[in-house]
PDB file of C-alpha atoms in Angstrom:
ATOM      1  CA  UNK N 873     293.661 144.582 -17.699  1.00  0.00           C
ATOM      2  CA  UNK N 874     296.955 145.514 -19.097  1.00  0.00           C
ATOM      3  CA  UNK N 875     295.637 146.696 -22.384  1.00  0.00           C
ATOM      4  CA  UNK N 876     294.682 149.765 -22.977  1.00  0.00           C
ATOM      5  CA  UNK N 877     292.022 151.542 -24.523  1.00  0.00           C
ATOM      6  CA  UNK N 878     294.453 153.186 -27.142  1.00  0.00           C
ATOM      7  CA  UNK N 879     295.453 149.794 -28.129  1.00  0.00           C
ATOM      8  CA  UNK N 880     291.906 148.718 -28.378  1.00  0.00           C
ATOM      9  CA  UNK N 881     291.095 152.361 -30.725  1.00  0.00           C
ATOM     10  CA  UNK N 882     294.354 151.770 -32.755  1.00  0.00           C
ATOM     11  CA  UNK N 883     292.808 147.843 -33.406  1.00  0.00           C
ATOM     12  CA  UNK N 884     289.555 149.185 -34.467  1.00  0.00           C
ATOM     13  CA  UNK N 885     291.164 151.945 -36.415  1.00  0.00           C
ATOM     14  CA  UNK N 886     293.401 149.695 -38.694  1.00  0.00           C
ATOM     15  CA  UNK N 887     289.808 147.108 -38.913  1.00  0.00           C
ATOM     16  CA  UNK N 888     287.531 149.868 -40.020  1.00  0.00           C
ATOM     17  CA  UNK N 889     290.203 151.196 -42.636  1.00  0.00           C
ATOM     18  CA  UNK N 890     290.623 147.524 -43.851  1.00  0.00           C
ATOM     19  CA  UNK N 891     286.916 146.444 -43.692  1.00  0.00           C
ATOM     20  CA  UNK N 892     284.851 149.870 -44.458  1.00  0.00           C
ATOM     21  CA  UNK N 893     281.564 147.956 -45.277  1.00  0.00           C
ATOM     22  CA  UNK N 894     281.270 147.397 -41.362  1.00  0.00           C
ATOM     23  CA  UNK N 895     282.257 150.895 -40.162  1.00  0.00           C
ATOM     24  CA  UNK N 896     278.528 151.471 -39.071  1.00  0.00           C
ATOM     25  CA  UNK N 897     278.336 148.550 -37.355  1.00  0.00           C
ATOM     26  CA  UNK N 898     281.481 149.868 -35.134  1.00  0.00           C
ATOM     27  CA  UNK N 899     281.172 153.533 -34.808  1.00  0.00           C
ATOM     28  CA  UNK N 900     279.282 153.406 -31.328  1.00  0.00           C
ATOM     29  CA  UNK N 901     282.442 150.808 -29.782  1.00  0.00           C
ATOM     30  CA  UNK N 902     284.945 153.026 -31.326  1.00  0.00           C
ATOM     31  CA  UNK N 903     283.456 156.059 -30.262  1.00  0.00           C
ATOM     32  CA  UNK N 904     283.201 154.772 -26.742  1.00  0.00           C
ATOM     33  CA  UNK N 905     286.701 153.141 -27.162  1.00  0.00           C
ATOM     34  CA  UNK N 906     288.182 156.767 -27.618  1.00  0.00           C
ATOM     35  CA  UNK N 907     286.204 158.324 -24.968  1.00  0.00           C
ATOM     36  CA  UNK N 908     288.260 156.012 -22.413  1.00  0.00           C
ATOM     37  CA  UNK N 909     291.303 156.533 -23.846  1.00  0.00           C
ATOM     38  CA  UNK N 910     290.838 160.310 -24.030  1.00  0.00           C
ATOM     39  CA  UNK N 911     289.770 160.404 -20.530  1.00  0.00           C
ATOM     40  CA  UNK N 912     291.625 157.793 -19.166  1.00  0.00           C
ATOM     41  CA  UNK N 913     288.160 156.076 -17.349  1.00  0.00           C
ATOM     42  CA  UNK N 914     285.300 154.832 -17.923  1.00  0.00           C
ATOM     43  CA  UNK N 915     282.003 157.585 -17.521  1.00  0.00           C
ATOM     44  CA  UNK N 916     279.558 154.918 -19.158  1.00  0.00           C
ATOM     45  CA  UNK N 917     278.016 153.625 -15.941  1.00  0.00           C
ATOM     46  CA  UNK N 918     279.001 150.197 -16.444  1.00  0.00           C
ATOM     47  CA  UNK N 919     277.088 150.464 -19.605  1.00  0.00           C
ATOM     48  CA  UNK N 920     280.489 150.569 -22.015  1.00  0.00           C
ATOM     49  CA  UNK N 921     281.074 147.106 -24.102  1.00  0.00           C
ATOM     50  CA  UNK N 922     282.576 144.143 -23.178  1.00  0.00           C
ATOM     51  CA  UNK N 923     286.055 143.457 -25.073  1.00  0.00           C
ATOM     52  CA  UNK N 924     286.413 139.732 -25.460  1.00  0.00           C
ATOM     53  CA  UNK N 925     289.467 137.863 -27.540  1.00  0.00           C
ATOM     54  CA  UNK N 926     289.431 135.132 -30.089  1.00  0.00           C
ATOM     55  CA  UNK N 927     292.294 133.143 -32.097  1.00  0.00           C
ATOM     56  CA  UNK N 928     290.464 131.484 -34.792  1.00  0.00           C
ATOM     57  CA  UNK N 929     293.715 129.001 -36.023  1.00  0.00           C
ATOM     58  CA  UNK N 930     293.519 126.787 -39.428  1.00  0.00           C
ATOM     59  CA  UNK N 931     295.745 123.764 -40.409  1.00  0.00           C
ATOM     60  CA  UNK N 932     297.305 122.901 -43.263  1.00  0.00           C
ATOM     61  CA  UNK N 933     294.292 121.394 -45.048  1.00  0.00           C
ATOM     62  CA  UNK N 934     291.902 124.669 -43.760  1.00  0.00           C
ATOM     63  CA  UNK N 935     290.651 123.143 -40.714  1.00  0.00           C
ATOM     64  CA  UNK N 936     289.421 125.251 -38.139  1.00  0.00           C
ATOM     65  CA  UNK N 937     290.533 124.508 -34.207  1.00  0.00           C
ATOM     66  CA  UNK N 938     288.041 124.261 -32.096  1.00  0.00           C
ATOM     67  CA  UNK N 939     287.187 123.703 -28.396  1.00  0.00           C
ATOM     68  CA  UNK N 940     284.810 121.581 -26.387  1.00  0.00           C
ATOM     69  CA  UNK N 941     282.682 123.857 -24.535  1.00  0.00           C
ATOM     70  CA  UNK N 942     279.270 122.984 -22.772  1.00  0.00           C
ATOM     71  CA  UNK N 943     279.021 119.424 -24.909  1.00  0.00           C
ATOM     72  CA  UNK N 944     279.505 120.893 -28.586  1.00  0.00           C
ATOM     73  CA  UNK N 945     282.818 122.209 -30.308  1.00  0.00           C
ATOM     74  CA  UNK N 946     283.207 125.937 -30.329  1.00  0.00           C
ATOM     75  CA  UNK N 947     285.767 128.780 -31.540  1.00  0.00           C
ATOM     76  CA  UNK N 948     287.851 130.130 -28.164  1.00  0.00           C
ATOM     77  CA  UNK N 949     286.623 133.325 -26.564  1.00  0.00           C
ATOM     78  CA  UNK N 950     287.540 135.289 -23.224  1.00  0.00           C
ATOM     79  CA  UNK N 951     288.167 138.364 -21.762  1.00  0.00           C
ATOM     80  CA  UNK N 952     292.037 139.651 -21.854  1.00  0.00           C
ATOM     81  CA  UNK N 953     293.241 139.421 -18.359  1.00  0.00           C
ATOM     82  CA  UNK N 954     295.967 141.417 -16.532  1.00  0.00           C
ATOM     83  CA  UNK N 955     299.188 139.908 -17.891  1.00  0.00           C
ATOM     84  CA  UNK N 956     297.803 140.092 -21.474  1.00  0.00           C
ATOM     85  CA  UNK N 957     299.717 143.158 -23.501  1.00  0.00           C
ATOM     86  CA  UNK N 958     297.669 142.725 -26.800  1.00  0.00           C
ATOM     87  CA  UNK N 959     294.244 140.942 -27.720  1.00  0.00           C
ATOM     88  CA  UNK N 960     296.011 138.657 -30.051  1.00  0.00           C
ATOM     89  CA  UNK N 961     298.164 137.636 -27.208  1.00  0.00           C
ATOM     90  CA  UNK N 962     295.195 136.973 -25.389  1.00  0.00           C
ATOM     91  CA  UNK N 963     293.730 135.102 -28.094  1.00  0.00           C
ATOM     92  CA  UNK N 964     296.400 132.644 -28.278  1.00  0.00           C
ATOM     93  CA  UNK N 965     296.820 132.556 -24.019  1.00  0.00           C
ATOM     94  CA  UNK N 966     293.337 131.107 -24.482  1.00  0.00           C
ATOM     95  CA  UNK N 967     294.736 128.486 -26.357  1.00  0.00           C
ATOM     96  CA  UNK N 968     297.889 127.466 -24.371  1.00  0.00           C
ATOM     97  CA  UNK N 969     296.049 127.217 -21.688  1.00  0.00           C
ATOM     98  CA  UNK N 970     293.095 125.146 -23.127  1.00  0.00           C
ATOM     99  CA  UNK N 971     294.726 122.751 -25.158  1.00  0.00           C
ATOM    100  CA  UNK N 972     298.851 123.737 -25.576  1.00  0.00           C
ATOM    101  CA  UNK N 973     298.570 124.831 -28.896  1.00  0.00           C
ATOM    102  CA  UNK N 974     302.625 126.378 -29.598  1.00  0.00           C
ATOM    103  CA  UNK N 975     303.904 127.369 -33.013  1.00  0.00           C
ATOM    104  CA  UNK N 976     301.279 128.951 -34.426  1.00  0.00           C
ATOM    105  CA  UNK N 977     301.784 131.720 -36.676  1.00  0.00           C
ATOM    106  CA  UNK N 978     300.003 134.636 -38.904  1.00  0.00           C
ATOM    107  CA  UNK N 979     300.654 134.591 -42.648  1.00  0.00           C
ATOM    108  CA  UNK N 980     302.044 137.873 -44.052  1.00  0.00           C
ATOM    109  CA  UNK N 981     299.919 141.495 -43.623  1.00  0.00           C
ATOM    110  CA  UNK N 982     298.032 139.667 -40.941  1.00  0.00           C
ATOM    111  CA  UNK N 983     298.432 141.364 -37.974  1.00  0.00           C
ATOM    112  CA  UNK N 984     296.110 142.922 -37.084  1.00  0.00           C
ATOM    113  CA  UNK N 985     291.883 141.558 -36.416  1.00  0.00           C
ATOM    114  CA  UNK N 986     290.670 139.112 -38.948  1.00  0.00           C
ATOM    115  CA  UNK N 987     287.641 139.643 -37.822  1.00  0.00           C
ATOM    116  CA  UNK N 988     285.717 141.871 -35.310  1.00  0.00           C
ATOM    117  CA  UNK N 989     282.143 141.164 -34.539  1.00  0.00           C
ATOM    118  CA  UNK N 990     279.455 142.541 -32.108  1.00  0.00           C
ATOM    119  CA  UNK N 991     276.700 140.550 -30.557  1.00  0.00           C
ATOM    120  CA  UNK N 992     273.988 142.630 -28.697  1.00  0.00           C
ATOM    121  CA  UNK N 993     273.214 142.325 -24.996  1.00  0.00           C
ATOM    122  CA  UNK N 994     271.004 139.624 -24.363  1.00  0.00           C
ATOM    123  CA  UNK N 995     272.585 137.735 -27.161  1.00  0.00           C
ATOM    124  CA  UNK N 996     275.372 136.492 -25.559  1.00  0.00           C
ATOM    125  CA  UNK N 997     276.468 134.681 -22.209  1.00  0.00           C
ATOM    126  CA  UNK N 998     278.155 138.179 -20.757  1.00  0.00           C
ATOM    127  CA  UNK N 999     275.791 139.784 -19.477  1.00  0.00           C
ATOM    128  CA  UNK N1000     273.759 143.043 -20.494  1.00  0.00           C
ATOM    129  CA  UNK N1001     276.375 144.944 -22.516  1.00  0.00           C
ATOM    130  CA  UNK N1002     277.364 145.067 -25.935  1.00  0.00           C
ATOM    131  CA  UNK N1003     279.981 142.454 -26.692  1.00  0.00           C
ATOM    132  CA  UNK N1004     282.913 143.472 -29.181  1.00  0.00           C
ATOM    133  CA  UNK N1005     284.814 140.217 -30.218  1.00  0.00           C
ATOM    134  CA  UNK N1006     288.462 140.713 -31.679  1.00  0.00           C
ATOM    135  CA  UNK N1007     288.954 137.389 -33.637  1.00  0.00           C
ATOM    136  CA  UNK N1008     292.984 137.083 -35.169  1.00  0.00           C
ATOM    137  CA  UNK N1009     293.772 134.530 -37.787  1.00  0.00           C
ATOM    138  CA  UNK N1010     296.554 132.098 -37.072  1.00  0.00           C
ATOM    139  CA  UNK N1011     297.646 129.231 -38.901  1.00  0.00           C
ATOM    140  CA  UNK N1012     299.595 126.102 -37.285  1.00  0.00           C
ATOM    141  CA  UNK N1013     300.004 122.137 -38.554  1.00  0.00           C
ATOM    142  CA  UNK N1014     297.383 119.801 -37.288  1.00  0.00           C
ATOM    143  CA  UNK N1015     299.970 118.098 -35.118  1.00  0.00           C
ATOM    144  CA  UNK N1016     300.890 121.333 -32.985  1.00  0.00           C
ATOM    145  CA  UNK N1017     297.543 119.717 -30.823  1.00  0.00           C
ATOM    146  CA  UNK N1018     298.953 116.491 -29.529  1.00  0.00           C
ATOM    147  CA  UNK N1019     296.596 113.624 -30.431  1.00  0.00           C
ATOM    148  CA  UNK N1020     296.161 112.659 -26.826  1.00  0.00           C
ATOM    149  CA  UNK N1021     294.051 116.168 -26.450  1.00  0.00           C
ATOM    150  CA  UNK N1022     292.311 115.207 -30.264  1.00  0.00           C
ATOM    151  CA  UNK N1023     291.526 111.841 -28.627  1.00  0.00           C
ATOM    152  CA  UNK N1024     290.262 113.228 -25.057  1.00  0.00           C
ATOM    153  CA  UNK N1025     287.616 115.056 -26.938  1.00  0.00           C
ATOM    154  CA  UNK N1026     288.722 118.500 -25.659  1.00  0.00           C
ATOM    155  CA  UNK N1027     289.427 120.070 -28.928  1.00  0.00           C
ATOM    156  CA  UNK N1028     288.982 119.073 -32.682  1.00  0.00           C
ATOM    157  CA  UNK N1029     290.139 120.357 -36.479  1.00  0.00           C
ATOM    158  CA  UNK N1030     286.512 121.264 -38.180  1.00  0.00           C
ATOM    159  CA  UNK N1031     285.585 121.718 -41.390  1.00  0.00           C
ATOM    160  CA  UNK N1032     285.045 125.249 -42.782  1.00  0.00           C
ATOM    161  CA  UNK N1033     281.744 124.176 -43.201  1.00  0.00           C
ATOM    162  CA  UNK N1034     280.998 123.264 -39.695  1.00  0.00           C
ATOM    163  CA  UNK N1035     281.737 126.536 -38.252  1.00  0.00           C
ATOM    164  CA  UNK N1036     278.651 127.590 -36.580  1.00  0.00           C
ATOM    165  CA  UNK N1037     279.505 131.212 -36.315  1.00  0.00           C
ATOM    166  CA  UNK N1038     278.081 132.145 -40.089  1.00  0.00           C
ATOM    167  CA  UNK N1039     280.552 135.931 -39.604  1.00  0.00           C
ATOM    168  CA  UNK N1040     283.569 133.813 -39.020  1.00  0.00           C
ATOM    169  CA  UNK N1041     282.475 131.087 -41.470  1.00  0.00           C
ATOM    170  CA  UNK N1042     281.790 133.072 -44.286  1.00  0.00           C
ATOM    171  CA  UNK N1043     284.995 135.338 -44.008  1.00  0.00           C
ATOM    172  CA  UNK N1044     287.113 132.071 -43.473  1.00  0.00           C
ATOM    173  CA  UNK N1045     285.744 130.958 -46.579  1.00  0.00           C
ATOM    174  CA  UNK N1046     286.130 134.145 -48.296  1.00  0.00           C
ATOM    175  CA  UNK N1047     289.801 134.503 -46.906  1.00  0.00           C
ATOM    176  CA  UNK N1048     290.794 131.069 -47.627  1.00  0.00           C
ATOM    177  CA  UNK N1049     288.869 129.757 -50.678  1.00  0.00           C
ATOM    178  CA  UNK N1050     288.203 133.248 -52.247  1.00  0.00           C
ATOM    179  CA  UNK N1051     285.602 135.740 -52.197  1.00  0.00           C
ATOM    180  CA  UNK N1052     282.675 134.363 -54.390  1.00  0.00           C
TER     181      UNK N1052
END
């Protein structure tokens, strides 16, 4: 992939300044983030985490977009692929592709992850590494998804509530509504 493990150290750099509560949680990535970018290779035996790419996007009336995936409605998430030159562009590939989501955009001092969130191997559907998710916030109008894709079932606004990912729930809800 086009991006880099520097870019990947910076992004976890400007997360764990913003979010020190989780810096624990991160240290092992990070560490292994800046070994690669140091050495310029991977010397983990296949062993190094998974980097995967999320744009978690809210309407108007704080909606969250979500995709059909394997008969329920789930938040986008894939690995960055060649002609991606950031995760956030990634993120939003995902989308473009998926359902044609355009004019989408971040609200000020947003930038950078909203969210970044580790699931343990065996966990998840990747495979037996640690998986690092880098989740951005965007926000777009409910009719940037045409309704023909609404009505085709292949994507669908969701209430805050409905979000079954409780991380991304509960810091939506903090982020949106305000911190309890």
């Amino acid at each position: 992939m086009s991006i880099r493990e520097d870019q990947i150290v910076r992004e976890l750099s400007h997360y764990i300044y913003e979010h020190p509560d989780e810096q624990m949680a991160l240290m092992p990535v990070y560490d292994a983030a800046r070994d690669h970018a140091q050495r310029g290779t991977c010397t983990h035996s296949r062993r190094c985490p998974l980097v995967t790419t999320g744009a978690v996007v809210v309407d108007e009336r704080n909606r969250v977009l979500s995709l059909r995936h394997e008969g329920a409605f789930a938040l986008a998430e894939a690995e960055p692929e060649e002609q991606d030159d950031s995760l956030s562009e990634a993120a939003l590939r995902l989308l473009t592709e998926a359902v044609g989501i355009r004019d989408v955009w971040t609200e000020p001092d947003s930038e950078g992850p909203f969210l970044i969130d580790v699931t343990r191997a065996g966990q998840h559907r990747y495979g037996p590494r640690l998986r690092i998710g880098f989740r951005y916030l965007f926000r777009a109008h409910s009719g940037t998804i045409t309704p023909m894709v609404i009505e085709a079932g292949a994507a669908a606004w969701m209430p805050l509530g409905e979000i079954g990912i409780p991380s991304v729930r509960d810091r939506l809800h903090g982020h949106l509504v305000g911190a309890p």
